[in-house]
Amino acid sequence: MTNRWQAAHRAALSPFDLTHVQFVLLAALTWLAGRSAGKPVTQRDVADHAATDPMMTSQVLRTLEQKRLLERRDHPTDRRAKSLIPTESGAALVNRAIGAVEACDRDFFGPLGDRTPGFTEALHRLRGRDTSNDQWSNHALEAQGEEGVQFGSGREQGT
């Protein structure tokens, strides 16, 4: 089942020239940057938020930088760190890709109907996560009904 869902995501993201992990990290960066109130977002922040390995995160962020979807800048207070910001084209691309992924999820999970929220909760419980304030859980639930989330635009749930 997981392979089918991953294949559906790959197909949905293909027109955007993004892999799934590139999509996740660019979406996480764009979301964090939109909520940072001017505070720099670091690679560690992105890795922590996306629950990804820091070394893999670094490699993927370099690829996104080469694609000109994000910029690395000197961190204002930590000489060892870089602050990350999505470029205008990076934020625009990921927001379009979010729509495609949400449509993919609606199609894939559509047969569950009104049981989708319970299914999502059960998966999180099995994984041992609290979903009460989880952006990704909220995203998955919204994909079943409301208009898509626009990361970094102030239209996210709870704003």
Coordinates of C-alpha atoms in Angstrom, one line a residue:
M1 CA 0.0 0.0 0.0
T2 CA 2.8 2.4 0.9
N3 CA 4.5 1.8 -2.4
R4 CA 1.3 2.8 -4.3
W5 CA 1.0 6.0 -2.2
Q6 CA 4.6 6.8 -2.8
A7 CA 4.3 6.1 -6.5
A8 CA 1.2 8.4 -6.6
H9 CA 3.2 11.2 -4.9
R10 CA 6.1 10.7 -7.3
A11 CA 3.8 11.1 -10.2
A12 CA 2.1 14.2 -8.7
L13 CA 5.5 15.8 -8.0
S14 CA 7.1 14.9 -11.4
P15 CA 5.8 18.0 -13.2
F16 CA 7.4 20.2 -10.6
D17 CA 10.8 18.4 -10.9
L18 CA 10.8 17.7 -7.2
T19 CA 11.4 14.4 -5.4
H20 CA 9.2 13.7 -2.4
V21 CA 12.0 14.6 0.1
Q22 CA 12.8 17.8 -1.8
F23 CA 9.1 18.7 -1.6
V24 CA 8.9 18.0 2.1
L25 CA 12.0 20.0 3.0
L26 CA 11.1 22.9 0.7
A27 CA 7.5 22.9 2.2
A28 CA 9.0 22.8 5.7
L29 CA 11.4 25.7 5.0
T30 CA 8.7 27.8 3.4
W31 CA 6.3 27.1 6.3
L32 CA 9.0 27.9 9.0
A33 CA 10.1 31.0 7.2
G34 CA 6.5 32.2 7.0
R35 CA 6.2 31.9 10.8
S36 CA 9.7 33.0 11.9
A37 CA 8.9 36.7 12.4
G38 CA 12.3 37.6 11.0
K39 CA 14.2 35.0 13.1
P40 CA 16.6 33.0 10.8
V41 CA 15.6 29.5 9.9
T42 CA 18.5 27.1 10.0
Q43 CA 19.2 23.7 8.4
R44 CA 18.7 22.1 11.9
D45 CA 15.3 23.8 12.2
V46 CA 14.2 22.3 8.9
A47 CA 15.6 18.9 9.8
D48 CA 13.9 18.9 13.2
H49 CA 10.6 20.1 11.8
A50 CA 10.6 17.5 9.0
A51 CA 12.0 14.8 11.2
T52 CA 14.7 14.1 8.7
D53 CA 18.4 13.1 9.1
P54 CA 20.6 16.2 9.3
M55 CA 23.2 14.9 6.8
M56 CA 20.5 13.9 4.3
T57 CA 18.8 17.2 4.9
S58 CA 22.0 19.1 4.1
Q59 CA 22.4 17.2 0.8
V60 CA 18.9 17.8 -0.3
L61 CA 19.0 21.5 0.7
R62 CA 22.1 21.9 -1.4
T63 CA 20.2 20.4 -4.4
L64 CA 17.4 22.8 -3.8
E65 CA 19.9 25.7 -3.6
Q66 CA 21.4 24.6 -6.9
K67 CA 17.9 24.7 -8.4
R68 CA 17.6 28.2 -7.0
L69 CA 14.6 27.3 -4.9
L70 CA 16.3 28.5 -1.7
E71 CA 19.2 30.7 -0.6
R72 CA 21.7 30.2 2.2
R73 CA 22.8 33.4 3.9
D74 CA 25.2 34.1 6.8
H75 CA 23.4 33.6 10.1
P76 CA 23.3 37.0 11.9
T77 CA 24.4 35.6 15.3
D78 CA 26.0 32.2 14.7
R79 CA 29.1 32.1 12.5
R80 CA 28.9 28.4 12.2
A81 CA 25.3 28.3 10.9
K82 CA 23.6 29.5 7.7
S83 CA 20.1 30.9 7.6
L84 CA 17.9 29.5 4.9
I85 CA 15.1 31.3 3.0
P86 CA 13.0 30.0 0.1
T87 CA 13.3 32.1 -3.0
E88 CA 10.2 33.6 -4.5
S89 CA 10.2 31.0 -7.2
G90 CA 10.8 28.2 -4.6
A91 CA 7.8 29.3 -2.5
A92 CA 5.6 29.6 -5.5
L93 CA 6.7 26.2 -6.8
V94 CA 6.1 24.4 -3.5
N95 CA 2.7 26.1 -3.1
R96 CA 1.7 24.8 -6.5
A97 CA 3.1 21.3 -5.6
I98 CA 1.1 21.3 -2.4
G99 CA -2.1 21.5 -4.4
A100 CA -1.0 18.6 -6.5
V101 CA -0.1 16.5 -3.5
E102 CA -3.3 17.3 -1.8
A103 CA -5.3 16.3 -4.9
C104 CA -3.2 13.1 -5.0
D105 CA -4.1 12.4 -1.3
R106 CA -7.8 13.1 -1.8
D107 CA -7.8 10.6 -4.7
F108 CA -5.8 8.0 -2.9
F109 CA -7.6 8.2 0.5
G110 CA -11.0 9.0 -1.0
P111 CA -12.3 5.5 -0.6
L112 CA -12.1 5.9 3.2
G113 CA -14.7 8.7 3.1
D114 CA -15.5 10.0 6.5
R115 CA -13.3 7.5 8.1
T116 CA -10.1 9.3 7.0
P117 CA -9.6 11.4 10.2
G118 CA -9.8 8.2 12.3
F119 CA -7.5 6.4 9.9
T120 CA -4.9 9.2 10.2
E121 CA -5.2 9.3 14.0
A122 CA -4.7 5.5 14.2
L123 CA -1.5 5.7 12.0
H124 CA -0.1 8.5 14.2
R125 CA -1.0 6.5 17.3
L126 CA 0.8 3.5 15.9
R127 CA 3.8 5.6 15.2
G128 CA 3.7 7.0 18.8
R129 CA 3.1 10.7 17.9
D130 CA 0.9 13.3 19.5
T131 CA -1.1 14.9 16.7
S132 CA -2.7 17.7 18.7
N133 CA -0.5 20.4 17.1
D134 CA 1.1 18.7 14.2
Q135 CA 1.2 20.7 10.9
W136 CA 1.5 17.5 8.8
S137 CA -1.6 15.9 10.5
N138 CA -3.5 19.1 10.0
H139 CA -2.4 19.2 6.3
A140 CA -3.5 15.6 5.8
L141 CA -6.9 16.2 7.3
E142 CA -7.4 19.4 5.3
A143 CA -6.6 17.5 2.1
Q144 CA -9.8 15.6 2.6
G145 CA -12.0 18.7 2.5
E146 CA -11.1 22.3 2.6
E147 CA -9.1 24.3 0.0
G148 CA -5.4 23.7 0.1
V149 CA -2.9 25.1 2.6
Q150 CA -0.6 27.8 1.3
F151 CA 2.6 27.7 3.3
G152 CA 4.2 31.0 3.9
S153 CA 1.2 33.0 2.8
G154 CA -0.6 33.5 6.1
R155 CA -3.4 31.2 5.0
E156 CA -2.4 28.2 7.1
Q157 CA -4.7 26.6 9.6
G158 CA -4.7 28.5 12.9
T159 CA -3.7 31.9 11.5

